[in-house]
Coordinates of N, CA and C in Angstrom, one line a residue:
X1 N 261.4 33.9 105.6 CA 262.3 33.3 106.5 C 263.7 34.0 106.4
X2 N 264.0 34.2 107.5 CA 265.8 35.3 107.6 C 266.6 34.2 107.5
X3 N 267.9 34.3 107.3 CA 269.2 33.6 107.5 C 269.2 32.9 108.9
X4 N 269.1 33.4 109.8 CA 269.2 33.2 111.4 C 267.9 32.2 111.6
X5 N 267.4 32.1 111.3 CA 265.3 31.8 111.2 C 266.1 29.8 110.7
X6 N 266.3 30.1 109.1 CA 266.9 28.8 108.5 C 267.8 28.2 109.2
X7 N 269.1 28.8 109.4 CA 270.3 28.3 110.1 C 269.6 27.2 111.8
X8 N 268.7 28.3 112.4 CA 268.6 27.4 113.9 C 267.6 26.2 113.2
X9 N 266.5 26.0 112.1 CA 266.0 25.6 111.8 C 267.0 24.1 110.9
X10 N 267.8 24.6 110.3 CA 268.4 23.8 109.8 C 269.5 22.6 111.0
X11 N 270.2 23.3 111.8 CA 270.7 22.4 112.7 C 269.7 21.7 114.0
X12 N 268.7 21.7 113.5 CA 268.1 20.8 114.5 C 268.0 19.4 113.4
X13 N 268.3 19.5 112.4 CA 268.6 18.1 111.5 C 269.7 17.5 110.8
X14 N 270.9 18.3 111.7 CA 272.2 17.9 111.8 C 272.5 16.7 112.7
X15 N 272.4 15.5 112.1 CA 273.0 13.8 112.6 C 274.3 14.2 112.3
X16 N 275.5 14.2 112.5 CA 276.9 14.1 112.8 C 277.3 13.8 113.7
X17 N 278.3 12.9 113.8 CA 279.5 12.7 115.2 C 280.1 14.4 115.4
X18 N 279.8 14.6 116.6 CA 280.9 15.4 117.3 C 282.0 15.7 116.9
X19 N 282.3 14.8 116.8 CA 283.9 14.4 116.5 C 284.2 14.7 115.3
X20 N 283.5 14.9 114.2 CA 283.1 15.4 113.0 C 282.6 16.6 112.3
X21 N 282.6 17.6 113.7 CA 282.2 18.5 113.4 C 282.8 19.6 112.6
X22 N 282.6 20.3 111.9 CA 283.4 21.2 110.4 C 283.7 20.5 109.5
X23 N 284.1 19.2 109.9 CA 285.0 18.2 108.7 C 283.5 17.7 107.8
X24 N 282.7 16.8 108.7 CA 281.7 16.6 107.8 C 281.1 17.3 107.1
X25 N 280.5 18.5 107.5 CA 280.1 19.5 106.5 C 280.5 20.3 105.6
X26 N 281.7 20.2 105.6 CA 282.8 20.7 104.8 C 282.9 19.4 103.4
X27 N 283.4 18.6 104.3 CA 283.1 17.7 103.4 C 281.9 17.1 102.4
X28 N 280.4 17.5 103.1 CA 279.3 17.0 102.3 C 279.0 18.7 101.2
X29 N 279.4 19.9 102.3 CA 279.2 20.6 101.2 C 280.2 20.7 99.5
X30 N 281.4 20.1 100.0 CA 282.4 19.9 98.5 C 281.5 18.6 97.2
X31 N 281.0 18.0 98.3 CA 279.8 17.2 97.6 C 278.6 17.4 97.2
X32 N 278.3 18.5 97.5 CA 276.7 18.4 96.8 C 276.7 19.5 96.1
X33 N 277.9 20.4 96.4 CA 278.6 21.2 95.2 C 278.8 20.8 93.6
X34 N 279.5 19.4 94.2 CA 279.6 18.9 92.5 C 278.3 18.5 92.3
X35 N 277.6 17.7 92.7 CA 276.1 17.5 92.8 C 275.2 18.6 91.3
X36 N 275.3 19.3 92.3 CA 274.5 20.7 91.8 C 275.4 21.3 90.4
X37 N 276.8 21.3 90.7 CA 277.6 21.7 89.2 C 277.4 20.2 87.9
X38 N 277.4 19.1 88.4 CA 277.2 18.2 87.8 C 275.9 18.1 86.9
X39 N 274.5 18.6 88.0 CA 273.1 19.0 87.0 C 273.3 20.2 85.6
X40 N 274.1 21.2 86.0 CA 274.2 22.3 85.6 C 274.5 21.3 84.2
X41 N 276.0 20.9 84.1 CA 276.7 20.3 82.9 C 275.7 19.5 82.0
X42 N 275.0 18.7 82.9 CA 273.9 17.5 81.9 C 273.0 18.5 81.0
X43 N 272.8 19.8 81.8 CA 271.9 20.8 81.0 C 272.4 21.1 79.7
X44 N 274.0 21.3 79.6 CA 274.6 21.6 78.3 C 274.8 20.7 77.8
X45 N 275.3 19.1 78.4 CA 275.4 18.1 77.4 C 274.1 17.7 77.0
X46 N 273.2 17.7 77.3 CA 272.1 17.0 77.0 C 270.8 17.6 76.2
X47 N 271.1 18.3 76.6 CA 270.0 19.5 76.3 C 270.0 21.3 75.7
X48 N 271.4 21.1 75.1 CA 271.8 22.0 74.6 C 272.1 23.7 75.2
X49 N 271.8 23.5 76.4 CA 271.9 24.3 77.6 C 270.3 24.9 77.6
X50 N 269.6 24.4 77.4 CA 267.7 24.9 77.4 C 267.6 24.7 79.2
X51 N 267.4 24.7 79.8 CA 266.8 24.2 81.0 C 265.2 24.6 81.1
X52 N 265.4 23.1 81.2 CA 263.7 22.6 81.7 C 263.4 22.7 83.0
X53 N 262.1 22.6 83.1 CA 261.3 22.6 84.3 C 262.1 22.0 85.5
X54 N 262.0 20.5 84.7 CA 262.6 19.6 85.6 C 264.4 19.6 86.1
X55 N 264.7 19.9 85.3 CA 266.3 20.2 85.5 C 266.6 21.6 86.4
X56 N 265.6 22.5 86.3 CA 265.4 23.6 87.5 C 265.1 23.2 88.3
X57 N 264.1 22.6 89.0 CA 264.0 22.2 90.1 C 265.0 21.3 90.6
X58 N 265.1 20.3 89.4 CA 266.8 19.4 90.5 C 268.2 20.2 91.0
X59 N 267.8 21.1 90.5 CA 269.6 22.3 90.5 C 268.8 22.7 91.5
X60 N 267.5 23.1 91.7 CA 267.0 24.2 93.1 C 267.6 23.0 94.2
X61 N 266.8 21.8 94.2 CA 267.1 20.7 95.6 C 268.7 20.4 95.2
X62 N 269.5 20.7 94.8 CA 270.4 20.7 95.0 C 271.3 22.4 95.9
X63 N 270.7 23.0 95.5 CA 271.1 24.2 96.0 C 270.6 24.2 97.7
X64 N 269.5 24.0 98.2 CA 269.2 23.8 98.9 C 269.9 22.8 99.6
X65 N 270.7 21.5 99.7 CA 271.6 20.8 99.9 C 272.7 21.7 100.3
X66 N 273.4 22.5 99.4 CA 274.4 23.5 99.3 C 274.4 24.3 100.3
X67 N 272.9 24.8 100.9 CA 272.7 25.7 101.6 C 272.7 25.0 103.4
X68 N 272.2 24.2 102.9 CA 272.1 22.9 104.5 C 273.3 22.7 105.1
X69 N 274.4 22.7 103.8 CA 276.2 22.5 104.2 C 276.5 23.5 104.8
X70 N 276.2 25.0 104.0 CA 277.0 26.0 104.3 C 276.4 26.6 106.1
X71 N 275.2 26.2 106.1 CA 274.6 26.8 107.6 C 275.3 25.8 108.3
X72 N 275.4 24.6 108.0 CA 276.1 23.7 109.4 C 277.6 24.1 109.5
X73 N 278.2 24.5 108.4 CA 279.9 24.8 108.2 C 279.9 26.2 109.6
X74 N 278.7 27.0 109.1 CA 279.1 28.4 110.1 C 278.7 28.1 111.6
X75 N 277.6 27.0 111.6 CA 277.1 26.8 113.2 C 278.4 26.0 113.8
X76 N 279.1 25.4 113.0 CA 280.3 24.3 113.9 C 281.1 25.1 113.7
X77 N 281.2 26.7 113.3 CA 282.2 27.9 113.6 C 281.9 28.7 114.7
X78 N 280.6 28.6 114.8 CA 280.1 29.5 115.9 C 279.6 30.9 115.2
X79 N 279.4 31.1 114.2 CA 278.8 32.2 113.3 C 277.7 32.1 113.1
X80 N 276.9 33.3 112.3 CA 275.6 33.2 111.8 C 275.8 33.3 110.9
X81 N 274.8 32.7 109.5 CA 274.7 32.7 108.5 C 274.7 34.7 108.6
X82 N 274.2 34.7 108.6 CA 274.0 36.1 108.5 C 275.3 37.6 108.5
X83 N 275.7 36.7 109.5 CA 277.7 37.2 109.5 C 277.9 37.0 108.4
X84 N 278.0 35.6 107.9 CA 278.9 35.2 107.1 C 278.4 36.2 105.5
X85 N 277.2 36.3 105.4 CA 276.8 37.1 104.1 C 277.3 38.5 104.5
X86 N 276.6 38.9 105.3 CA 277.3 40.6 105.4 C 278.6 40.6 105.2
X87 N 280.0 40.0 105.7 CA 281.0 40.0 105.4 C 281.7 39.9 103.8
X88 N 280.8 38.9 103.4 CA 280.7 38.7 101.9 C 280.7 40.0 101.2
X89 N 279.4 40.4 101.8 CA 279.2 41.2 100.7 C 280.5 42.9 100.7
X90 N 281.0 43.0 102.3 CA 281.4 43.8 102.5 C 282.9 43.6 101.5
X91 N 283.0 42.4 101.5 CA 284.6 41.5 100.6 C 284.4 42.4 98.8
X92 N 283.4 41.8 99.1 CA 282.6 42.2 97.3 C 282.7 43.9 97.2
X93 N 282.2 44.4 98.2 CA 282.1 46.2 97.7 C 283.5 46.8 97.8
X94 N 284.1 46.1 98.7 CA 285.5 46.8 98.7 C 286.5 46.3 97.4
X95 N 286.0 45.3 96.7 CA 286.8 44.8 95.4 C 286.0 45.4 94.3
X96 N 285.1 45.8 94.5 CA 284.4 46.8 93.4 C 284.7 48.1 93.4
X97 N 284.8 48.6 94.8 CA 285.4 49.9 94.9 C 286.8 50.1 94.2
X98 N 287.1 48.9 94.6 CA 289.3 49.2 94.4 C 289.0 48.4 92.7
X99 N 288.1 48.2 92.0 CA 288.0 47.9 90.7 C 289.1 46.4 90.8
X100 N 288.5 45.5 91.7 CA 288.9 44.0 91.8 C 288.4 43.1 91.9
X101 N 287.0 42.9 91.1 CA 285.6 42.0 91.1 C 286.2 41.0 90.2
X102 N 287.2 41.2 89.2 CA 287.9 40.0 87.9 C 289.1 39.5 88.6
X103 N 289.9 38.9 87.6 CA 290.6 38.1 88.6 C 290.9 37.1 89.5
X104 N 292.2 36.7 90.1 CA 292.1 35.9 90.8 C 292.8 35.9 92.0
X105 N 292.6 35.6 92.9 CA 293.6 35.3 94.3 C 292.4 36.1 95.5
X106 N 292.2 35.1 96.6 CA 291.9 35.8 97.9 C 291.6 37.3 98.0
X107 N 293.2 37.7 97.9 CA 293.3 38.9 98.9 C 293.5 40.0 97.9
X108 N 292.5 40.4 96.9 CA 292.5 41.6 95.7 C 291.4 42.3 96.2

């Protein structure tokens, strides 16, 4: 499955108000972000950071959650997933080039 393939596939199961559009997905992806960071933590508190079967697969269905946010965030931008990674990565090569992959702030 491509990026573009998921993304049309994934907004045919976007329920939101209109009126809600960017804000809700914005807002559920800050949520299921902690979601998914929150599994990660139980792995070290609990489990001494081992991950099990089961604790991988709940961080995968949560990722996938993650992923459901980020394709609706770019469809109520008018983008493709697909944009949005190429750009990424293009962000990433030129901070590797200029030896700026550490750090912090936006614009290095």
């Amino acid at each position: 499955m491509t990026l573009e393939e998921y993304q049309k596939e994934a907004q045919k199961t976007a329920l939101y108000p209109e009126a809600y559009r960017l804000v809700y997905p914005a807002l559920g992806l800050a949520g299921e972000a902690g979601e998914l960071a929150n599994k990660v933590k139980k792995v070290l508190r609990d489990h001494g950071g081992r991950l099990s079967e089961e604790a991988r697969e709940a961080i995968l269905a949560e990722l996938g959650d993650v992923l459901w946010y980020v394709a609706q965030v770019a469809t109520d931008l008018g983008v493709s997933l697909e944009r949005v990674a190429q750009q990424n990565l293009a962000k990433l090569r030129s901070r590797q080039e200029r030896g700026q992959l550490g750090g912090s702030g936006d614009n290095r």
